[in-house]
Short mmCIF file of C-alpha atoms and ligand atoms in Angstrom, two decimals:
data_model
loop_
_atom_site.label_atom_id
_atom_site.label_comp_id
_atom_site.label_asym_id
_atom_site.label_seq_id
_atom_site.Cartn_x
_atom_site.Cartn_y
_atom_site.Cartn_z
CA MET A 25 10.07 20.59 -1.23
CA SER A 26 7.28 22.84 -2.42
CA GLY A 27 3.90 23.14 -0.74
CA SER A 28 0.74 21.83 -2.30
CA ASP A 29 1.24 21.95 -6.03
CA PRO A 30 -1.47 23.95 -7.82
CA GLY A 31 -0.69 22.01 -11.00
CA ALA A 32 -1.24 18.66 -9.34
CA VAL A 33 -3.93 16.49 -10.86
CA ALA A 34 -4.34 14.64 -7.56
CA GLU A 35 -2.95 15.10 -4.04
CA VAL A 36 -3.95 11.80 -2.49
CA ALA A 37 -3.97 8.26 -3.88
CA VAL A 38 -5.70 5.05 -2.95
CA ILE A 39 -4.04 1.88 -4.25
CA GLY A 40 -6.55 -0.87 -3.91
CA GLY A 41 -8.97 -3.37 -5.39
CA SER A 42 -11.23 -2.55 -8.29
CA GLY A 43 -14.28 -2.25 -5.99
CA PHE A 44 -13.01 1.16 -4.95
CA TYR A 45 -13.73 2.82 -8.31
CA ALA A 46 -17.25 3.64 -7.16
CA PHE A 47 -16.10 5.94 -4.40
CA LEU A 48 -14.62 8.49 -6.77
CA GLU A 49 -17.08 11.15 -7.89
CA ASP A 50 -16.88 11.86 -11.64
CA PRO A 51 -13.64 9.94 -12.20
CA GLU A 52 -11.50 10.69 -15.23
CA GLU A 53 -8.99 8.15 -16.46
CA HIS A 54 -5.34 8.95 -17.10
CA MET A 55 -3.38 6.63 -19.36
CA MET A 56 0.12 6.71 -17.90
CA ASP A 57 3.59 5.61 -18.83
CA THR A 58 6.74 5.84 -16.72
CA PRO A 59 10.49 5.23 -17.12
CA TYR A 60 9.75 1.90 -15.41
CA GLY A 61 6.95 0.83 -17.75
CA ALA A 62 3.20 1.10 -17.49
CA PRO A 63 1.39 1.01 -14.14
CA SER A 64 -1.12 -1.75 -13.39
CA ALA A 65 -3.97 0.19 -15.04
CA PRO A 66 -4.98 3.70 -16.11
CA VAL A 67 -5.19 5.95 -13.05
CA ALA A 68 -8.71 7.17 -12.20
CA VAL A 69 -8.89 10.64 -10.64
CA GLY A 70 -11.93 12.09 -8.92
CA SER A 71 -13.09 13.90 -5.79
CA VAL A 72 -13.46 12.45 -2.32
CA ALA A 73 -14.28 14.60 0.71
CA GLY A 74 -13.27 17.72 -1.21
CA ARG A 75 -9.83 16.38 -2.16
CA ARG A 76 -8.52 15.32 -5.56
CA VAL A 77 -7.91 11.60 -5.23
CA ALA A 78 -6.23 9.17 -7.63
CA PHE A 79 -7.21 5.53 -7.62
CA LEU A 80 -5.03 2.75 -9.00
CA PRO A 81 -6.10 -0.91 -8.91
CA ARG A 82 -2.91 -2.60 -7.74
CA HIS A 83 -3.60 -5.89 -9.49
CA GLY A 84 -4.87 -4.31 -12.73
CA ALA A 85 -8.39 -3.51 -13.87
CA ARG A 86 -9.12 -7.20 -14.42
CA HIS A 87 -6.90 -8.50 -11.60
CA GLU A 88 -4.35 -9.67 -14.15
CA PHE A 89 -1.20 -9.04 -12.07
CA PRO A 90 -0.44 -11.42 -9.19
CA PRO A 91 1.52 -9.88 -6.27
CA HIS A 92 4.97 -10.94 -7.55
CA ARG A 93 4.27 -9.54 -11.05
CA ILE A 94 3.00 -6.07 -10.11
CA ASN A 95 5.11 -3.21 -11.46
CA TYR A 96 5.36 -1.43 -8.10
CA ARG A 97 7.89 1.11 -9.34
CA ALA A 98 5.66 2.17 -12.25
CA ASN A 99 2.61 2.39 -9.97
CA LEU A 100 4.16 4.73 -7.39
CA TRP A 101 5.98 6.80 -10.00
CA ALA A 102 2.77 7.29 -12.04
CA LEU A 103 0.93 8.52 -8.95
CA ARG A 104 3.76 10.87 -7.98
CA SER A 105 3.85 12.30 -11.49
CA LEU A 106 0.17 13.29 -11.07
CA GLY A 107 1.16 15.19 -7.93
CA VAL A 108 0.27 12.60 -5.28
CA ARG A 109 2.10 13.06 -1.97
CA GLN A 110 -0.10 10.93 0.31
CA VAL A 111 -0.87 7.28 -0.40
CA LEU A 112 -3.47 5.13 1.34
CA ALA A 113 -2.98 1.45 0.62
CA PRO A 114 -5.78 -0.97 1.43
CA CYS A 115 -4.72 -4.61 1.22
CA ALA A 116 -6.03 -8.06 2.11
CA VAL A 117 -3.97 -9.88 4.73
CA GLY A 118 -4.01 -13.05 6.79
CA GLY A 119 -4.03 -12.94 10.58
CA LEU A 120 -1.14 -14.64 12.40
CA ARG A 121 -2.12 -14.16 16.03
CA ASP A 122 -5.21 -14.35 18.24
CA GLU A 123 -5.34 -10.59 18.71
CA VAL A 124 -6.75 -10.22 15.19
CA ALA A 125 -9.72 -11.91 13.56
CA PRO A 126 -11.24 -12.03 10.06
CA GLY A 127 -13.07 -8.78 9.35
CA ASP A 128 -10.66 -6.67 11.43
CA VAL A 129 -9.11 -3.59 9.85
CA VAL A 130 -5.55 -3.00 11.06
CA VAL A 131 -3.22 -0.07 10.39
CA PRO A 132 0.19 -1.70 10.85
CA ASP A 133 3.15 0.24 12.19
CA GLN A 134 5.91 -2.18 11.21
CA LEU A 135 6.82 -4.29 8.21
CA VAL A 136 9.03 -7.34 7.68
CA ASP A 137 10.21 -7.97 4.13
CA ARG A 138 10.29 -11.64 3.17
CA THR A 139 9.96 -11.04 -0.56
CA SER A 140 12.78 -12.26 -2.76
CA ARG A 141 12.36 -11.49 -6.44
CA ARG A 142 11.10 -7.91 -6.67
CA ILE A 143 12.86 -4.69 -7.61
CA PRO A 144 12.60 -2.85 -4.29
CA SER A 145 14.08 0.55 -5.12
CA TYR A 146 14.52 3.39 -7.60
CA VAL A 147 18.17 3.65 -6.55
CA GLU A 148 20.34 2.13 -9.25
CA ALA A 149 23.55 4.08 -8.65
CA GLY A 150 25.31 5.98 -5.90
CA ALA A 151 24.87 6.06 -2.15
CA VAL A 152 21.24 6.72 -1.28
CA HIS A 153 20.09 4.82 1.79
CA LEU A 154 16.46 5.22 2.71
CA PRO A 155 15.56 5.67 6.40
CA PHE A 156 12.93 2.98 6.97
CA ALA A 157 12.94 2.26 10.74
CA ASP A 158 9.32 3.39 10.73
CA PRO A 159 8.09 2.21 7.35
CA TYR A 160 4.69 3.92 7.51
CA CYS A 161 3.87 7.61 7.85
CA PRO A 162 2.95 8.08 11.51
CA ARG A 163 0.70 11.06 10.80
CA LEU A 164 -1.19 9.41 7.94
CA SER A 165 -1.53 6.14 9.87
CA ALA A 166 -2.86 7.92 12.95
CA THR A 167 -5.44 9.72 10.83
CA VAL A 168 -6.66 6.47 9.29
CA ALA A 169 -6.72 4.70 12.65
CA ALA A 170 -8.77 7.52 14.18
CA ALA A 171 -11.31 7.51 11.33
CA ASP A 172 -13.29 4.56 12.74
CA PRO A 173 -13.32 3.26 16.32
CA SER A 174 -13.23 -0.34 15.07
CA VAL A 175 -9.77 0.07 13.50
CA THR A 176 -6.82 -1.55 15.26
CA ALA A 177 -3.76 0.71 15.37
CA GLY A 178 -0.37 -0.99 15.18
CA GLY A 179 0.89 -4.42 14.23
CA VAL A 180 3.64 -6.06 12.25
CA LEU A 181 2.94 -7.00 8.64
CA VAL A 182 5.21 -9.65 7.13
CA VAL A 183 5.22 -9.54 3.35
CA ILE A 184 5.93 -12.79 1.52
CA GLU A 185 6.74 -13.32 -2.14
CA GLY A 186 3.66 -15.40 -3.01
CA PRO A 187 1.66 -16.08 -4.99
CA ARG A 188 1.24 -19.26 -2.96
CA PHE A 189 0.00 -19.08 0.60
CA SER A 190 2.25 -20.17 3.50
CA THR A 191 2.88 -23.68 4.68
CA ARG A 192 1.77 -24.41 8.24
CA ALA A 193 5.40 -24.42 9.38
CA GLU A 194 6.10 -21.04 7.75
CA SER A 195 3.01 -19.52 9.24
CA ARG A 196 3.76 -20.85 12.74
CA HIS A 197 7.26 -19.47 12.40
CA TYR A 198 5.97 -15.99 11.51
CA ALA A 199 3.47 -16.07 14.38
CA ALA A 200 6.22 -17.15 16.81
CA GLN A 201 8.20 -14.03 15.90
CA GLY A 202 5.33 -11.97 17.26
CA TRP A 203 4.33 -10.75 13.81
CA THR A 204 0.63 -9.95 13.45
CA LEU A 205 -0.34 -9.99 9.78
CA ILE A 206 0.82 -11.62 6.56
CA GLY A 207 0.38 -10.25 3.04
CA MET A 208 1.96 -10.20 -0.41
CA THR A 209 1.90 -6.58 -1.63
CA GLY A 210 3.08 -4.31 1.21
CA HIS A 211 6.69 -4.44 0.06
CA PRO A 212 8.23 -2.81 -1.90
CA GLU A 213 5.21 -0.49 -2.15
CA ALA A 214 5.87 1.29 1.16
CA ALA A 215 9.60 1.70 0.49
CA LEU A 216 9.09 3.05 -3.01
CA ALA A 217 6.60 5.62 -1.71
CA ARG A 218 9.20 6.79 0.83
CA GLU A 219 11.84 7.04 -1.92
CA LEU A 220 9.43 9.32 -3.80
CA ARG A 221 8.99 11.40 -0.61
CA GLN A 222 5.36 10.36 -0.25
CA CYS A 223 3.50 9.68 3.00
CA TYR A 224 2.17 6.10 2.95
CA SER A 225 -0.19 4.18 5.21
CA ALA A 226 -1.29 0.57 4.82
CA VAL A 227 -4.91 -0.26 5.66
CA ALA A 228 -5.03 -4.02 6.12
CA LEU A 229 -8.26 -6.00 6.08
CA VAL A 230 -7.88 -9.40 7.75
CA THR A 231 -9.60 -11.87 5.43
CA ASP A 232 -8.64 -15.16 7.11
CA MET A 233 -6.34 -16.71 9.65
CA ASP A 234 -3.13 -18.08 8.13
CA ALA A 235 -2.61 -21.80 7.57
CA GLY A 236 -0.60 -22.76 10.61
CA VAL A 237 -2.66 -20.71 13.03
CA GLU A 238 -5.92 -22.50 12.50
CA THR A 239 -6.90 -26.11 12.08
CA GLY A 240 -8.66 -26.96 8.85
CA SER A 241 -7.41 -26.89 5.32
CA GLY A 242 -5.76 -23.47 5.41
CA VAL A 243 -6.53 -20.41 3.35
CA SER A 244 -8.66 -20.60 0.22
CA GLN A 245 -8.73 -17.87 -2.37
CA ALA A 246 -12.54 -17.97 -2.50
CA GLU A 247 -12.91 -17.11 1.18
CA VAL A 248 -10.39 -14.27 0.89
CA PHE A 249 -12.24 -12.67 -2.04
CA ALA A 250 -15.66 -13.18 -0.40
CA LEU A 251 -14.66 -11.50 2.85
CA PHE A 252 -13.00 -8.64 0.99
CA ALA A 253 -16.17 -8.07 -1.03
CA ARG A 254 -18.32 -7.97 2.14
CA ASN A 255 -16.10 -5.27 3.65
CA ILE A 256 -15.56 -2.95 0.69
CA GLU A 257 -18.27 -0.48 1.71
CA ARG A 258 -16.86 -0.26 5.22
CA LEU A 259 -13.36 0.35 3.90
CA LYS A 260 -14.62 3.04 1.55
CA GLY A 261 -16.34 4.83 4.43
CA LEU A 262 -13.21 4.64 6.54
CA LEU A 263 -11.01 5.96 3.73
CA THR A 264 -13.44 8.75 2.88
CA THR A 265 -13.44 9.94 6.50
CA ALA A 266 -9.64 9.74 6.65
CA ILE A 267 -9.20 11.63 3.35
CA GLY A 268 -11.33 14.48 4.70
CA ARG A 269 -9.00 14.78 7.69
CA LEU A 270 -5.55 14.20 6.17
CA PRO A 271 -2.76 16.33 7.62
CA ASP A 272 -0.69 18.63 5.43
CA PRO A 273 2.19 16.54 4.05
CA ASP A 274 4.56 19.52 4.18
CA GLY A 275 7.34 19.04 6.68
CA CYS A 276 6.65 15.33 7.24
CA SER A 277 9.74 13.17 7.73
CA CYS A 278 8.49 10.97 4.86
CA SER A 279 9.62 13.84 2.64
CA THR A 280 12.25 15.78 4.59
CA TRP A 281 14.58 12.73 4.91
CA ALA A 282 15.82 13.57 1.40
CA ASP A 283 16.57 17.23 2.08
CA GLY A 284 20.22 17.85 1.23
CA ILE A 285 20.71 14.37 -0.23
CA ASP A 286 21.79 14.06 -3.84
CA LEU A 287 19.18 11.59 -5.04
CA THR A 288 20.34 9.48 -7.96
CA TYR A 289 16.86 8.96 -9.36
CA GLU A 290 14.21 11.34 -10.61
CA ILE A 291 11.15 12.25 -8.55
CA PRO A 292 8.60 13.59 -11.04
CA GLY A 293 7.41 17.10 -10.21
CA ASP A 294 9.84 17.53 -7.32
ZN1 ZN B 26 4.46 11.30 6.27
#
């Protein structure tokens, strides 16, 4: 694996909601295509804290892709082909347990995959088995968690297929497992980033408590979007601080796991 690539258009990426466009200084748009199809939107590249940062709206520029219809493989591959080796992934999640509350920002350290109809891998032939015991980059996650004293470090994110929210019984079941957060986009995004030898950290904003955890009518989409909008500036500040302090990705286990392995898929620029 080479060191920082002087030909890279961007080193760091943020995959998030469209409200994040504003935090890129002088963004330029890159229309992209990949062997897996087009990503959710053109990739915007600009400067943040002295780094070249790519921004991709996960759900599309007009929020046209629901979680189960996002082309996750195209999104990560497009970013990697621009040179990105570190990915910060803000997402909206529900809280499952009392230790989190709406408005909290959590950097999870574990993931449970409960999706069912997504293509979770670039591996389509041969024996390539991704190490995923620790699904998030520990160095990147620690940097994000240290960027703001209000951030909660650690937690288990269960990722469901969606697009519907959970039933009360499902949500009580997830909470009873000890899982902390519930979302719809964290998988396969984290696994695909690892396959492309990228460091990846989720940055989860708790927008509501999940249906079975709270009395009342359960989650509404309006309250999720409203809380996310109120917290965008705070998330931008947190990400900007973290981007200014990111560790060198060279030598990280997110990349070195593939040393000596005959990968059966192409990593652009590798
Ligand atoms: Zn890493």
